[in-house]
mmCIF file of C-alpha atoms in Angstrom:
data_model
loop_
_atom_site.group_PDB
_atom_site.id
_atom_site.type_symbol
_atom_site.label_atom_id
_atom_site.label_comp_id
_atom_site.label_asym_id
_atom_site.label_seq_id
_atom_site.Cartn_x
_atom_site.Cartn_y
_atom_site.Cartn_z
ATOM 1 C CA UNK A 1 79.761 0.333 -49.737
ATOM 2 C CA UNK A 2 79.722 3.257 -47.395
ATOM 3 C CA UNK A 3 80.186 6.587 -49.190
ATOM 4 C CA UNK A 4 83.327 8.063 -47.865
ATOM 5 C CA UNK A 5 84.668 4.665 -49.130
ATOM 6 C CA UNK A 6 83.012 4.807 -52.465
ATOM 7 C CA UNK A 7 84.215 8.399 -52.857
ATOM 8 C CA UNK A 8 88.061 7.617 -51.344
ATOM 9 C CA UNK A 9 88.063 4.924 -53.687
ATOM 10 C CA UNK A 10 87.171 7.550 -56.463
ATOM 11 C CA UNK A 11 89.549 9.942 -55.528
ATOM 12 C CA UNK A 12 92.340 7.681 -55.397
ATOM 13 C CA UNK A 13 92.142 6.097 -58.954
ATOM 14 C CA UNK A 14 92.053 9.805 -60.482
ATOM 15 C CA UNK A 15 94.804 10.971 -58.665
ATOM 16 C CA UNK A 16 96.632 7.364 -59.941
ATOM 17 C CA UNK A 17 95.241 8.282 -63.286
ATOM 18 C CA UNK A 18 96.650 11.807 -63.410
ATOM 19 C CA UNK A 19 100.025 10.703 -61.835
ATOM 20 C CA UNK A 20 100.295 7.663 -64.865
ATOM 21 C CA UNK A 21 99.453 10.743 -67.173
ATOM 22 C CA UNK A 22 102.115 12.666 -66.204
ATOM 23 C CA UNK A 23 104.667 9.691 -65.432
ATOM 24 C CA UNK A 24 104.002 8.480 -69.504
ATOM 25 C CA UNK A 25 104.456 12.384 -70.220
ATOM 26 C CA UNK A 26 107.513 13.074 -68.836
ATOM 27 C CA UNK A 27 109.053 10.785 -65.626
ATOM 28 C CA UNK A 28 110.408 14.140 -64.263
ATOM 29 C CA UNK A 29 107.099 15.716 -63.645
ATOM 30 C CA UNK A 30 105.331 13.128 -61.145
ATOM 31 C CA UNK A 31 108.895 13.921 -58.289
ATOM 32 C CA UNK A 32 108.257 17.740 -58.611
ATOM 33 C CA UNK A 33 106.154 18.998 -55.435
ATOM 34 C CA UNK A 34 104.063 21.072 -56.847
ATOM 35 C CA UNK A 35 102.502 18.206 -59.781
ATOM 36 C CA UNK A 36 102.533 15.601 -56.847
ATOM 37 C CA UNK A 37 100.152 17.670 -54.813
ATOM 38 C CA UNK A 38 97.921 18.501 -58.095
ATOM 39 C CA UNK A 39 96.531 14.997 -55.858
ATOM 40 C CA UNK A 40 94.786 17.177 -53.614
ATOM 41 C CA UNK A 41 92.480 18.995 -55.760
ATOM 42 C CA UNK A 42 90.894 15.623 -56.676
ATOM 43 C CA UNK A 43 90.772 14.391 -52.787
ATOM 44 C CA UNK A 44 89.209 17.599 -51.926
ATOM 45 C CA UNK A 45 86.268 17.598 -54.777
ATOM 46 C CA UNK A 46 85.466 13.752 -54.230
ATOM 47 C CA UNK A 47 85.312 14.760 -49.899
ATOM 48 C CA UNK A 48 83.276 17.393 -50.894
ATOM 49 C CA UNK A 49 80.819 15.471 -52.857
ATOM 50 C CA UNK A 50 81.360 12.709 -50.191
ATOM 51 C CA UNK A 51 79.567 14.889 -47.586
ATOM 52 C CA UNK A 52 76.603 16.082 -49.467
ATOM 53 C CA UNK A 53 76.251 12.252 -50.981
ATOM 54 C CA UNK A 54 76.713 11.554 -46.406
ATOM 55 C CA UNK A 55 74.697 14.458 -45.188
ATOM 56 C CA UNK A 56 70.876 12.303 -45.289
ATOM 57 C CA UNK A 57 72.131 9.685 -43.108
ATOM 58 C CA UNK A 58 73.904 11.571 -40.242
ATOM 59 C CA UNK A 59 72.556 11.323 -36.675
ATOM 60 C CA UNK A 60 73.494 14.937 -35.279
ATOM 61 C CA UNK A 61 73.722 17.261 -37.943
ATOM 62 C CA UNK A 62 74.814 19.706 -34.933
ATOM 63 C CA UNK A 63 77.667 18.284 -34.318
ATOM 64 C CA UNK A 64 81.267 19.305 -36.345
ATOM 65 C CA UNK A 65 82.179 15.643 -36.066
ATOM 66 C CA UNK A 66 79.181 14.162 -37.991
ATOM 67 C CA UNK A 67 80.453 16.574 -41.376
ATOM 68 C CA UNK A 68 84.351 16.256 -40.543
ATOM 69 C CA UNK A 69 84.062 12.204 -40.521
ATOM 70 C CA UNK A 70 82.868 11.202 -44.192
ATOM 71 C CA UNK A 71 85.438 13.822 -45.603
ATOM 72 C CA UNK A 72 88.050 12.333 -43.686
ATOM 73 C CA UNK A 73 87.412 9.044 -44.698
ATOM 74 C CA UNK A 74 87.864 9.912 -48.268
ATOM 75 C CA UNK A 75 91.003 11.773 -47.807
ATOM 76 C CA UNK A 76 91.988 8.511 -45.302
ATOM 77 C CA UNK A 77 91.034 5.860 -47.946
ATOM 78 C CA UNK A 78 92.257 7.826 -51.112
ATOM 79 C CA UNK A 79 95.835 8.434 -49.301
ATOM 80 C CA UNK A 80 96.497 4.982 -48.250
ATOM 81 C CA UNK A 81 95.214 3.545 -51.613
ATOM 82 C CA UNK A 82 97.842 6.254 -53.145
ATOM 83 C CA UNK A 83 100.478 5.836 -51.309
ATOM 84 C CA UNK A 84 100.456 2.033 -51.541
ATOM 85 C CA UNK A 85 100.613 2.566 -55.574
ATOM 86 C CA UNK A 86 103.664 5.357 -55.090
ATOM 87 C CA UNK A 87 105.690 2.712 -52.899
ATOM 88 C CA UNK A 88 104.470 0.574 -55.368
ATOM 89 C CA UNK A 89 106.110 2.131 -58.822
ATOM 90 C CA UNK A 90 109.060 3.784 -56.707
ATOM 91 C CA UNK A 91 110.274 0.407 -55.080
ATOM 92 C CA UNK A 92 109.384 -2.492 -57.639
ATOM 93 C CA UNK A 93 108.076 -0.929 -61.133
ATOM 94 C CA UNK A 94 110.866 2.169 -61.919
ATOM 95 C CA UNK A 95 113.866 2.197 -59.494
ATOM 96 C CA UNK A 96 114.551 5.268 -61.940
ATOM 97 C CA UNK A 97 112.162 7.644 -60.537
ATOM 98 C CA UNK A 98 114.344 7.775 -56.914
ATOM 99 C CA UNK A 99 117.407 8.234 -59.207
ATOM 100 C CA UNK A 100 115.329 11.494 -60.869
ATOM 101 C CA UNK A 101 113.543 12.252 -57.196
ATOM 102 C CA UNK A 102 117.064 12.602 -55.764
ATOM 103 C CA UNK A 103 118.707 14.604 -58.641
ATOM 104 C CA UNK A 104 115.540 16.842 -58.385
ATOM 105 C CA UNK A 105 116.248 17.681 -54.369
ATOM 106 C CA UNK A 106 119.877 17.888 -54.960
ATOM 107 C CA UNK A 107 119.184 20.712 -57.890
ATOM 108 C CA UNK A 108 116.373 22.427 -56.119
ATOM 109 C CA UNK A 109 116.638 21.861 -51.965
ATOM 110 C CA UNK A 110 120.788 21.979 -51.939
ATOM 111 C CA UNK A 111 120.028 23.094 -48.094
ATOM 112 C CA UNK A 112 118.517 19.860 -47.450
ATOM 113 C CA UNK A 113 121.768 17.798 -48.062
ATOM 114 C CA UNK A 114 123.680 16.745 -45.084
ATOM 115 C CA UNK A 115 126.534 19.531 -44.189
ATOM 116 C CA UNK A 116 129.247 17.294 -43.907
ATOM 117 C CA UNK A 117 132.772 17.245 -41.173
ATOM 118 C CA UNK A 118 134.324 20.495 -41.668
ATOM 119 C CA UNK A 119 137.862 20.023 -43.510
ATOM 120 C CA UNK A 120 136.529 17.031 -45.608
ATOM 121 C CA UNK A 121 134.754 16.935 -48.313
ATOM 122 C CA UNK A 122 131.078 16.334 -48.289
ATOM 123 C CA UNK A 123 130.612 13.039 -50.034
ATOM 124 C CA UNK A 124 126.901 11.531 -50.606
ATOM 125 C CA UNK A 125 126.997 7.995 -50.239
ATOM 126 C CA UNK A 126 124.838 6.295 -52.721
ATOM 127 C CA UNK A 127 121.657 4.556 -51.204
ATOM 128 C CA UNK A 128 119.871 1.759 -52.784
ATOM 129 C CA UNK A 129 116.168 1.632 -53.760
ATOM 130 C CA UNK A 130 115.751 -0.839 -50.647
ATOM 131 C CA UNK A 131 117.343 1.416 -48.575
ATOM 132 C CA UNK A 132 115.255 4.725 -49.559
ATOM 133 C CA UNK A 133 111.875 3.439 -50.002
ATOM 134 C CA UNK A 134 110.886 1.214 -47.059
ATOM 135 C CA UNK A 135 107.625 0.429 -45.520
ATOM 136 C CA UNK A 136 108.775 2.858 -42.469
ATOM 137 C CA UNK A 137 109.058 5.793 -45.060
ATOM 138 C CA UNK A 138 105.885 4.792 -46.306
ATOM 139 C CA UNK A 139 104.084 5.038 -43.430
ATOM 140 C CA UNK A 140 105.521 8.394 -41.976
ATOM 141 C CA UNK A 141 104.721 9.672 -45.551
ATOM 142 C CA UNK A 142 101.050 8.210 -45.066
ATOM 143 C CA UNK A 143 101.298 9.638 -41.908
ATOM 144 C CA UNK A 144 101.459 12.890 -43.097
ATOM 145 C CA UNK A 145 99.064 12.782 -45.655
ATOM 146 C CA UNK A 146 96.318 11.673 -43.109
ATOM 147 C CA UNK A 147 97.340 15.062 -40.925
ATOM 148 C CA UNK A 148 96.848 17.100 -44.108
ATOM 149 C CA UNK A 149 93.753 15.090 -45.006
ATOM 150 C CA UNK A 150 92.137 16.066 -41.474
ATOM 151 C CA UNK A 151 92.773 19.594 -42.231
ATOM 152 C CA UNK A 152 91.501 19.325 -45.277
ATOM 153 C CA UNK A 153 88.443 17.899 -43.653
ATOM 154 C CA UNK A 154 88.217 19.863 -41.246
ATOM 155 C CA UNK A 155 87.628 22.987 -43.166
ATOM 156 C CA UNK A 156 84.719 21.062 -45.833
ATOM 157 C CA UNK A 157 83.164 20.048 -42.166
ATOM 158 C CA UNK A 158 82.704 23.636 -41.243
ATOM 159 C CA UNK A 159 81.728 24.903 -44.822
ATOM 160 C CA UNK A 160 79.255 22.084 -44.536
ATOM 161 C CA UNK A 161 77.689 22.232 -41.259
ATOM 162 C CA UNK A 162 77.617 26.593 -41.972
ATOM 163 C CA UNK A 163 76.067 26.181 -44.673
ATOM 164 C CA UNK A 164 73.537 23.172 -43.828
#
């Protein structure tokens, strides 16, 4: 096994490790922003390591490419292996945590609920799980994480090749 895989792989199953931590701790934790990107830490060491572990068998060792690519990998494998396990727990294991996800927005991002007609009353109509956590949500949150991993990469990759 290649190892940006190896290393994604790693990264993914501590982050899935703290997260079950927290989510046995106290459910309320693991929907706060802040705890859910404690993730990144983890992705970051494990693409770090993942480029040293890489560095023997690159080509051009001149190139930003050749130290961006096994960093992103690992952020690219650990995200998708993540997210699959948060759509995972959210849709089928604990319908409760969207219950908790959406009091915690409501309580702490009241600018992010919809403004309503003026002269009625702003009325949220419930949404089930099925409705809130679909595959399409999934992916634009996968999405996202991949553009966050390539910065992420990015920046080791320039570290790397600086300091190599």
């Amino acid at each position: 096994m290649k190892k940006p895989v190896y290393y994604g792989i790693l990264a993914a199953l501590l982050a899935i490790v703290l997260y079950l931590l927290l989510y046995f701790v106290e459910k309320q934790l693991i929907v706060n922003p802040f705890v859910k990107s404690l993730r990144y830490p983890i992705y970051i060491v494990c693409a770090w390591i993942a480029v040293g572990k890489y560095r023997s068998m690159m080509e051009d060792k001149s190139a930003l490419v050749s130290w961006i690519r096994p960093a992103f990998l690992t952020f690219v494998v650990a995200s998708t292996i993540f997210t699959v396990f948060e759509f995972i727990l959210f849709r089928f294991v604990d319908h409760d945590l969207y219950q908790i996800s959406a009091a915690y927005l409501n309580e702490h991002f009241p600018e992010l609920q919809p403004k309503g007609v003026p002269g009625r009353s702003n009325t949220i109509t419930p949404v089930t799980i099925e409705e809130a956590v679909t595959i399409s949500r999934t992916l634009f949150s996968l999405a996202l994480e991949v553009v966050v991993g390539f910065l992420f990469s990015f920046i080791i990759g320039l570290i790397w090749r600086n300091k190599g």
